[in-house]
mmCIF file of C-alpha atoms in Angstrom:
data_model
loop_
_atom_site.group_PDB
_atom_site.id
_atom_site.type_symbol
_atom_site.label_atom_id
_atom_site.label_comp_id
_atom_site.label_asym_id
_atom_site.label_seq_id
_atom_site.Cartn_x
_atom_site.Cartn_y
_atom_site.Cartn_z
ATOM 1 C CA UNK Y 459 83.495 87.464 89.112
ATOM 2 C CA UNK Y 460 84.279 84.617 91.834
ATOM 3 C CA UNK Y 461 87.656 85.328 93.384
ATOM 4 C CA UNK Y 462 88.545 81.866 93.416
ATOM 5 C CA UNK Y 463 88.364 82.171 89.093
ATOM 6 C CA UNK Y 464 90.356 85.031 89.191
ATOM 7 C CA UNK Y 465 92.933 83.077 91.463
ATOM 8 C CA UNK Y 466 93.045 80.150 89.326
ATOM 9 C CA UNK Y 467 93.754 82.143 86.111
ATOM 10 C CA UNK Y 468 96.675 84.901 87.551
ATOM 11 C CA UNK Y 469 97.754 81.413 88.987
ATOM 12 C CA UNK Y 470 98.015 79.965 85.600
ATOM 13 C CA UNK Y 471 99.373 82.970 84.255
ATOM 14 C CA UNK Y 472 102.662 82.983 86.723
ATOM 15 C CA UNK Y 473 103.166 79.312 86.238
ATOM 16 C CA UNK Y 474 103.586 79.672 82.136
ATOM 17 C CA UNK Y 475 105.779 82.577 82.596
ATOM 18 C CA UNK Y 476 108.166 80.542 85.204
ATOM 19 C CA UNK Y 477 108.346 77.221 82.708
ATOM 20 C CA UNK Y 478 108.540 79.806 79.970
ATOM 21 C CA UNK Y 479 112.427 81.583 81.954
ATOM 22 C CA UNK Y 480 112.733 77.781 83.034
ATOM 23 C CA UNK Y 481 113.167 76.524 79.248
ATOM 24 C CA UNK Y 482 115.334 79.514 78.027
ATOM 25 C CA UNK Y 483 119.082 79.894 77.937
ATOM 26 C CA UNK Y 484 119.410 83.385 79.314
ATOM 27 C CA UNK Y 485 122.969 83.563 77.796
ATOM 28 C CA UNK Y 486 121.792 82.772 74.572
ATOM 29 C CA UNK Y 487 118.714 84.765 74.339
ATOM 30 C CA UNK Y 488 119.292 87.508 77.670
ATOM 31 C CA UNK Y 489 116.716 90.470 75.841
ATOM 32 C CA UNK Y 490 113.608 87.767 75.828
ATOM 33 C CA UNK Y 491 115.259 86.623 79.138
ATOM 34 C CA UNK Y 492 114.392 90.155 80.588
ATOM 35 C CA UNK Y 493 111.542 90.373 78.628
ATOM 36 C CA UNK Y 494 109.956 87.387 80.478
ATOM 37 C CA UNK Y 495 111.221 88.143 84.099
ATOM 38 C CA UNK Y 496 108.787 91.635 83.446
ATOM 39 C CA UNK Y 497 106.431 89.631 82.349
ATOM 40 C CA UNK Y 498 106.939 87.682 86.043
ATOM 41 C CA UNK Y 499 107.017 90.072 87.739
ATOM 42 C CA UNK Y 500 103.864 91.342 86.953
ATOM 43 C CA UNK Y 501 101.940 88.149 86.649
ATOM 44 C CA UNK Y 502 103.156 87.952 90.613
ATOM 45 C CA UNK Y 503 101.480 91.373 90.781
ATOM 46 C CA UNK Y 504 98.707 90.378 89.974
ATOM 47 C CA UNK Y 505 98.505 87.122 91.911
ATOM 48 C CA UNK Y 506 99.129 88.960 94.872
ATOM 49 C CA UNK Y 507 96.668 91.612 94.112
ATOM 50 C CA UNK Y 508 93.933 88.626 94.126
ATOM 51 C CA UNK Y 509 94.985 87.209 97.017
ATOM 52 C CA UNK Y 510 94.799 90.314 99.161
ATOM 53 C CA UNK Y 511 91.107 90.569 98.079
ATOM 54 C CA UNK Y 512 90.616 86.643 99.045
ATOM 55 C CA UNK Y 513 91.882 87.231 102.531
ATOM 56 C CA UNK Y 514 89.962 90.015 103.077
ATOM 57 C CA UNK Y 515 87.300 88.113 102.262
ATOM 58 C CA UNK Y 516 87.951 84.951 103.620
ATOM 59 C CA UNK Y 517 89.962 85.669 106.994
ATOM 60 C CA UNK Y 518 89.488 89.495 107.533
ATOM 61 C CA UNK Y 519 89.391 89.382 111.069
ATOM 62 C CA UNK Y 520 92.674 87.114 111.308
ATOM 63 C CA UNK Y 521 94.718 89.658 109.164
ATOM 64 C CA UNK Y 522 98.097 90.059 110.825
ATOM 65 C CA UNK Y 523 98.727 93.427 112.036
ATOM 66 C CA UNK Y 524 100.039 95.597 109.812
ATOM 67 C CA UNK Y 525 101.026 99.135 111.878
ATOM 68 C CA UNK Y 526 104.474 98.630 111.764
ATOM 69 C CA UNK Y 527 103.959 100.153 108.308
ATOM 70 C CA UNK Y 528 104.167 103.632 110.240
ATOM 71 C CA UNK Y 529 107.487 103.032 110.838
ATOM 72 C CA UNK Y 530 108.401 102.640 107.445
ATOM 73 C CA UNK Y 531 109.675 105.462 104.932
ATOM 74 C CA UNK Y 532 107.099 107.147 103.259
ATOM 75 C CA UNK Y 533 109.073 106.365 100.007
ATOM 76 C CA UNK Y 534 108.801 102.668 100.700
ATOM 77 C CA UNK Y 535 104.874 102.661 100.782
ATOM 78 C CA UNK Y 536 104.218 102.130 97.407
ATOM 79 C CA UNK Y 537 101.563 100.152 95.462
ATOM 80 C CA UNK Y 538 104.534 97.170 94.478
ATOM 81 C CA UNK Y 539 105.901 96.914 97.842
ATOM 82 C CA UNK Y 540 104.314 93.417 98.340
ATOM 83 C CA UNK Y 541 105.422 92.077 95.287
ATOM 84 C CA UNK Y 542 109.095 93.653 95.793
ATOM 85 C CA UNK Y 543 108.930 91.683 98.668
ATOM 86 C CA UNK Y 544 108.212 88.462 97.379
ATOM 87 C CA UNK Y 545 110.949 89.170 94.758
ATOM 88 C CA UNK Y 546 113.380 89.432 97.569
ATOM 89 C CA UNK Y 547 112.754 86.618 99.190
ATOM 90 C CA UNK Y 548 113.471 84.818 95.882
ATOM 91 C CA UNK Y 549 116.531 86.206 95.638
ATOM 92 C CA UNK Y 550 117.660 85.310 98.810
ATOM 93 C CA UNK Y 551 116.613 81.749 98.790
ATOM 94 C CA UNK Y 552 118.796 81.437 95.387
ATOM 95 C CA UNK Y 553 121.808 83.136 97.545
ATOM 96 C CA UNK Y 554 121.668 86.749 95.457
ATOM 97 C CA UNK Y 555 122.010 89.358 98.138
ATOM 98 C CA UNK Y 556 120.778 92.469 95.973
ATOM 99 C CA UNK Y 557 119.889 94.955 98.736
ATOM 100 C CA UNK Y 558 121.148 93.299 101.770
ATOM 101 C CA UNK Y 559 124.711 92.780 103.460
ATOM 102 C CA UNK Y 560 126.041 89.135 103.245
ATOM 103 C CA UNK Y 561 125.584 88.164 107.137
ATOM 104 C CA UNK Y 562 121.970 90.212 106.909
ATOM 105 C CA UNK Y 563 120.719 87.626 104.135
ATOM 106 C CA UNK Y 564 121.900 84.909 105.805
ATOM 107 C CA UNK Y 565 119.550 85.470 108.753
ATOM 108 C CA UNK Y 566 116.507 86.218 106.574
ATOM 109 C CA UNK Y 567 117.034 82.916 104.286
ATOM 110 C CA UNK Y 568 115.264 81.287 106.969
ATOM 111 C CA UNK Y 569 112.099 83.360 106.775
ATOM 112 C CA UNK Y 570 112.214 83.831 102.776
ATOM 113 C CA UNK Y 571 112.261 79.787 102.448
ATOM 114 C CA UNK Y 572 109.107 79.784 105.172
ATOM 115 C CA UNK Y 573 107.184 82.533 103.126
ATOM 116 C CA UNK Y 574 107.841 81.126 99.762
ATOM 117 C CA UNK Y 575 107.000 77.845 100.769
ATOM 118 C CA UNK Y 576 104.010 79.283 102.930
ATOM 119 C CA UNK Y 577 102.959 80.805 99.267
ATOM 120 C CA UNK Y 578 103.106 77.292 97.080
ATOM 121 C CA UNK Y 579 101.013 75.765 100.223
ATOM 122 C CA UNK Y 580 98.119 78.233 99.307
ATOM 123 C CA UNK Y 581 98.803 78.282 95.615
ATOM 124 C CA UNK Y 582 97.965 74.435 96.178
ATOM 125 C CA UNK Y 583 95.056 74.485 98.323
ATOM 126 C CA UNK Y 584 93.520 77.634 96.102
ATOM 127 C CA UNK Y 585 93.697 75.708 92.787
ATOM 128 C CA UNK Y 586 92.378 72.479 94.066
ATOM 129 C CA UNK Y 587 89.349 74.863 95.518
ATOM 130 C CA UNK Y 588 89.159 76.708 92.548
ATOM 131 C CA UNK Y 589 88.244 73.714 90.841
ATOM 132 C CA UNK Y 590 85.937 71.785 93.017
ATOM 133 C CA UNK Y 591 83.974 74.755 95.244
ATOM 134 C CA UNK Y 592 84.697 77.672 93.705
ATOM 135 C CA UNK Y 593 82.222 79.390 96.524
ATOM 136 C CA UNK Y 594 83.669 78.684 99.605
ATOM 137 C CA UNK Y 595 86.434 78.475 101.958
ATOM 138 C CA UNK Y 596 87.120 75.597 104.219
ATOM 139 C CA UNK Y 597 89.037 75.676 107.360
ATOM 140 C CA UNK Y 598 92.578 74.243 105.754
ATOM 141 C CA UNK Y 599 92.126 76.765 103.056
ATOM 142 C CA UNK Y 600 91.608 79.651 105.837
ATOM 143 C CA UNK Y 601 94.474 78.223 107.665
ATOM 144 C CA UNK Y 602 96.603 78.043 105.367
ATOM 145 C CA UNK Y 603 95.995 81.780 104.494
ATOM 146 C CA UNK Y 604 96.589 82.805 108.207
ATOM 147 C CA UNK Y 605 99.891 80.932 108.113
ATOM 148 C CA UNK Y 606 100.792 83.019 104.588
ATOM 149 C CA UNK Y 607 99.585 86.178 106.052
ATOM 150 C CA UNK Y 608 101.529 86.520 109.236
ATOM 151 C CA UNK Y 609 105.074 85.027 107.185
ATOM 152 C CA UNK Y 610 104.734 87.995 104.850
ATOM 153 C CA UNK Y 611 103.849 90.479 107.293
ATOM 154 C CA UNK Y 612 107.243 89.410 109.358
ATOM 155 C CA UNK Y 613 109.169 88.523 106.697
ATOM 156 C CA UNK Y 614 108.570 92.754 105.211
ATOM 157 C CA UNK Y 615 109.446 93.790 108.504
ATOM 158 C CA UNK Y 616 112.615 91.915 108.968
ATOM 159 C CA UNK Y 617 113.561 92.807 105.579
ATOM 160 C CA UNK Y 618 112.518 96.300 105.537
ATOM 161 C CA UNK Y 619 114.588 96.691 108.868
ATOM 162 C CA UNK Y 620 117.951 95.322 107.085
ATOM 163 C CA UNK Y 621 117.815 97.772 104.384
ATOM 164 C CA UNK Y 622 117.090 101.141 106.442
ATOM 165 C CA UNK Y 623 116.359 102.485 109.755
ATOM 166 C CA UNK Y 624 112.776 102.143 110.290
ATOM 167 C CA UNK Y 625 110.965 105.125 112.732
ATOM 168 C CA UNK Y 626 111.090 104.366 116.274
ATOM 169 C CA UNK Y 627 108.092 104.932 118.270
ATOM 170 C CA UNK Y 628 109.397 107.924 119.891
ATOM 171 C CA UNK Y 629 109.965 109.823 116.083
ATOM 172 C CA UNK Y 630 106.448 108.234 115.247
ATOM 173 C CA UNK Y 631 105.147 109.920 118.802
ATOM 174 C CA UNK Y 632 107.215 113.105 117.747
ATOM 175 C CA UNK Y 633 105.271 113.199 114.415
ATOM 176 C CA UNK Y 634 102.553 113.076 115.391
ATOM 177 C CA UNK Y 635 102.915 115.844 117.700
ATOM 178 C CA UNK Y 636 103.539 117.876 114.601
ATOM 179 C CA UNK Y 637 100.606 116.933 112.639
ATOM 180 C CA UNK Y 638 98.520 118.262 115.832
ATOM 181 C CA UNK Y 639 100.714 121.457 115.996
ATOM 182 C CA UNK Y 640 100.084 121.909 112.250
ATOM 183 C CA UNK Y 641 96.316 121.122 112.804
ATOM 184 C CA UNK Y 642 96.026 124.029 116.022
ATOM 185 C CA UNK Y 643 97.813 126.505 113.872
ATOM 186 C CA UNK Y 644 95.528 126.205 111.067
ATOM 187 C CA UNK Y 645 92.776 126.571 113.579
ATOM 188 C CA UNK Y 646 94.376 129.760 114.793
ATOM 189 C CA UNK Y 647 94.835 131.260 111.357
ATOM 190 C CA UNK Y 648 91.133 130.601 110.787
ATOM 191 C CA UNK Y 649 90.124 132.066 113.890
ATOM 192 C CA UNK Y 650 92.373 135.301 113.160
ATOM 193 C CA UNK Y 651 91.122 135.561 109.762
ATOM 194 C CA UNK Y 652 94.849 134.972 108.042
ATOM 195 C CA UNK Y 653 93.014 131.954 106.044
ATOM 196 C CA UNK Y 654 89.802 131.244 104.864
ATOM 197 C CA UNK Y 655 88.165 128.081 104.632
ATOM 198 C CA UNK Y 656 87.564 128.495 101.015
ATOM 199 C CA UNK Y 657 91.362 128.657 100.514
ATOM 200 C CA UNK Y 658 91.765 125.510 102.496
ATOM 201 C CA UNK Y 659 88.778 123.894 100.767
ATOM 202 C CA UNK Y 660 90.230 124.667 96.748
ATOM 203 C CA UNK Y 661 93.981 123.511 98.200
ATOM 204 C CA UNK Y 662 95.064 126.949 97.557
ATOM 205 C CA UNK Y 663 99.048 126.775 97.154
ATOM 206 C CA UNK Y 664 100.398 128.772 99.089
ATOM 207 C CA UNK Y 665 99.143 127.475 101.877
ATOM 208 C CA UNK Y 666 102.213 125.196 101.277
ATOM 209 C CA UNK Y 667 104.252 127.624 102.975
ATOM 210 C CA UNK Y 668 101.950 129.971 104.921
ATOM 211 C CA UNK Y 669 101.149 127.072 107.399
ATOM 212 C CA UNK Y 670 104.729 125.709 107.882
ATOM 213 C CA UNK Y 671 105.700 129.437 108.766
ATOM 214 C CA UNK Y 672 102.731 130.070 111.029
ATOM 215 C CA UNK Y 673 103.164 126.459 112.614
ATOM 216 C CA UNK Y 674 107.163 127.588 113.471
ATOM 217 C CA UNK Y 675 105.716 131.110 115.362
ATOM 218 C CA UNK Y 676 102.836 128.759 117.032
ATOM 219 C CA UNK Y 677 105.631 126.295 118.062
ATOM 220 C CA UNK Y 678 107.915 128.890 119.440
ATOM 221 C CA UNK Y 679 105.551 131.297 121.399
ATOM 222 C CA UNK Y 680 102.518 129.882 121.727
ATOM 223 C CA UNK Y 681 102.462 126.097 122.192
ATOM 224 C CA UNK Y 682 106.031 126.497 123.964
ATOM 225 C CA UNK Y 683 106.012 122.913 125.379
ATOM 226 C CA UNK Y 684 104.922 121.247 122.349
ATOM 227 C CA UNK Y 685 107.346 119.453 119.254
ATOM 228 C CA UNK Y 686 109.074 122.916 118.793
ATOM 229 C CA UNK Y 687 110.256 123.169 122.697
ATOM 230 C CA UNK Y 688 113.623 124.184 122.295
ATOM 231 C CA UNK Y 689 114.342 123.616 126.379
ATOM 232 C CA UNK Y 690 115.048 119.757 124.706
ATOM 233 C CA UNK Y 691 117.973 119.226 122.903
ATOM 234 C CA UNK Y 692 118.468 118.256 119.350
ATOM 235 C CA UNK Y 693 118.421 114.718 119.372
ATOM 236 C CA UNK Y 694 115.041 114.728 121.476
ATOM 237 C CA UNK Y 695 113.341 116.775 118.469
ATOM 238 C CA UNK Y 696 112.038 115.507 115.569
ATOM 239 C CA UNK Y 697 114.309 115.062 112.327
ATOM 240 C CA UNK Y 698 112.135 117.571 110.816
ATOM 241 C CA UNK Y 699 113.267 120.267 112.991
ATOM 242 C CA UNK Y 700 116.578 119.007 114.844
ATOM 243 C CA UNK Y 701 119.049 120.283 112.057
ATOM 244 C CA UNK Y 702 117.978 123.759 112.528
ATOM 245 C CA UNK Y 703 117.594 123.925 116.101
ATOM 246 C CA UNK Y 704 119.993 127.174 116.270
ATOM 247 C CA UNK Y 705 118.244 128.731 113.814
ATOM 248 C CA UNK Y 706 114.818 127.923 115.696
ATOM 249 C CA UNK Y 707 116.578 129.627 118.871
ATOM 250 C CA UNK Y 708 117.709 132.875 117.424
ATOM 251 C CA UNK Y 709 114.021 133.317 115.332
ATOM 252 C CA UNK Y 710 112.155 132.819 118.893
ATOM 253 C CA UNK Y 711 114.569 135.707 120.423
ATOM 254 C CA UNK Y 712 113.290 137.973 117.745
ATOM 255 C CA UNK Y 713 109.678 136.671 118.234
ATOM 256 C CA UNK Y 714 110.124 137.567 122.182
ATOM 257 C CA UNK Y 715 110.777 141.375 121.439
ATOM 258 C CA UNK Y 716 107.994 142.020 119.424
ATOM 259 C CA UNK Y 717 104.640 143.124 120.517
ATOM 260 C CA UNK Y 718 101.456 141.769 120.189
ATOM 261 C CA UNK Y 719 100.493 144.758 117.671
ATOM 262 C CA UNK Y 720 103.656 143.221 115.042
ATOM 263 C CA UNK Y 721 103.281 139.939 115.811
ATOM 264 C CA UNK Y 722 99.986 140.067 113.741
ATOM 265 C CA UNK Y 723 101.437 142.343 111.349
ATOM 266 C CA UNK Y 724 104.134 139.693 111.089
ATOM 267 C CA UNK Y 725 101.847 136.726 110.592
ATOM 268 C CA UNK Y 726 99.592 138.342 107.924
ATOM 269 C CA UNK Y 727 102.741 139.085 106.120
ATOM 270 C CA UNK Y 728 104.086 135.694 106.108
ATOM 271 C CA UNK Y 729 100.228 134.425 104.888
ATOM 272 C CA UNK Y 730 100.931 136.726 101.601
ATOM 273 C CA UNK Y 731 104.488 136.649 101.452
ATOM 274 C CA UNK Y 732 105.915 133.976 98.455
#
């Protein structure tokens, strides 16, 4: 159950599958050529699964920051993201640009060498642990785990940042102002009795679209300042709303005309409506 086993073995586990690709002739032999780079890739899964849990249990108060994650694609965030990364930098140390534009690699060899030396440093120190104290962590073993840490966490960002355009902290702030709209309007719909909390409870589907059309009539009339303002132009609004901010304009004319008597007629309507 000791981490430091667990290290040792997904360790031992990457380095057969590397002299394993190292002693074939991909040419000759390119289906078991693929069959073993899986088999890598996976194996480097792993090994980087284990060493998450050893830093957070050896150094979990010298963790690098991670919250520029936020600004990252939601499609990005996924389980293998670490171990895409560490792929990546492999391929740019060997000169393959997969994902990246020529001049864009070149500045991130730098940082892909650093990391992937930064990762045979701890591979080093971890075995050699592994196999005297199992139990423990001394201080080059911790520091050499800070120094891994922080290289990954930049190198992801840099790299991240060549391949798309990662939120700014204005579309994060605008976001969030959503969430909160979102968050009021279910409050509202509560109060009003257009939901229950037994719908919201057993994730009752149509909520999918009741609350996205009571959140546009509680962004237009009554939260009038807040991330549905339409007295700011397009590019100030989030990318959620921005492309249909003339559609937004002519559905809070129509809101304005109505009384207070068809309003709620309108909402119920929309909370039954498919």
């Amino acid at each position: 159950p000791r981490l430091l086993s667990q290290f040792f073995f997904a360790d031992e586990r990457v380095t057969r599958v590397v002299a394993e690709i190292n002693g074939l002739d991909a040419e000759l032999d390119p289906q078991q050529y693929l069959v073993l780079l899986n088999q890598l890739h996976l194996s480097q899964a792993q090994l980087l699964a284990v060493l998450e849990r050893i830093m957070e249990e050896c150094i979990p108060t010298q963790r690098h920051s991670r919250d520029y994650l936020v600004k990252f694609p939601e499609e990005l965030l996924v389980d293998n993201l670490g171990n895409h990364m560490l792929f990546a930098a492999e391929c740019l140390l060997a000169g393959t640009f997969l994902e990246v534009e020529e001049a864009d690699g070149a500045q991130l060899r730098p940082q892909a060498r650093n990391l992937l030396c930064s990762l045979e440093l701890v591979r080093t120190v971890l075995r050699e642990q592994s196999l005297s104290q199992p139990s423990s962590y001394p201080e080059p073993v911790q520091a050499a785990l800070v120094q891994f840490d922080r290289l990954f966490a930049e190198f992801e960002l840099s790299y991240v940042s060549s391949l798309v355009a990662v939120k700014s902290p204005e579309e994060i702030y605008r976001q969030q102002e959503i969430i909160v709209l979102f968050c009021e309007t279910v409050e509202r719909a509560l109060r009003l009795g257009y939901l229950t909390q037994e719908m919201i409870d057993g994730y009752e589907p149509l909520l999918m679209f009741t609350i996205p059309r009571l959140a546009i009539i509680s962004g237009l009339l009554i939260y009038p300042e807040g991330p549905l303002s339409l007295e700011q132009s397009p590019e100030q609004m989030s990318r959620v709303f921005s492309p249909f901010y003339n559609l937004l304009r002519k559905i809070r004319d129509l809101l304005r005309v109505l009384s207070m008597e068809e309003l709620c007629l309108l909402e119920r309507s929309l909370c039954s409506a498919e």
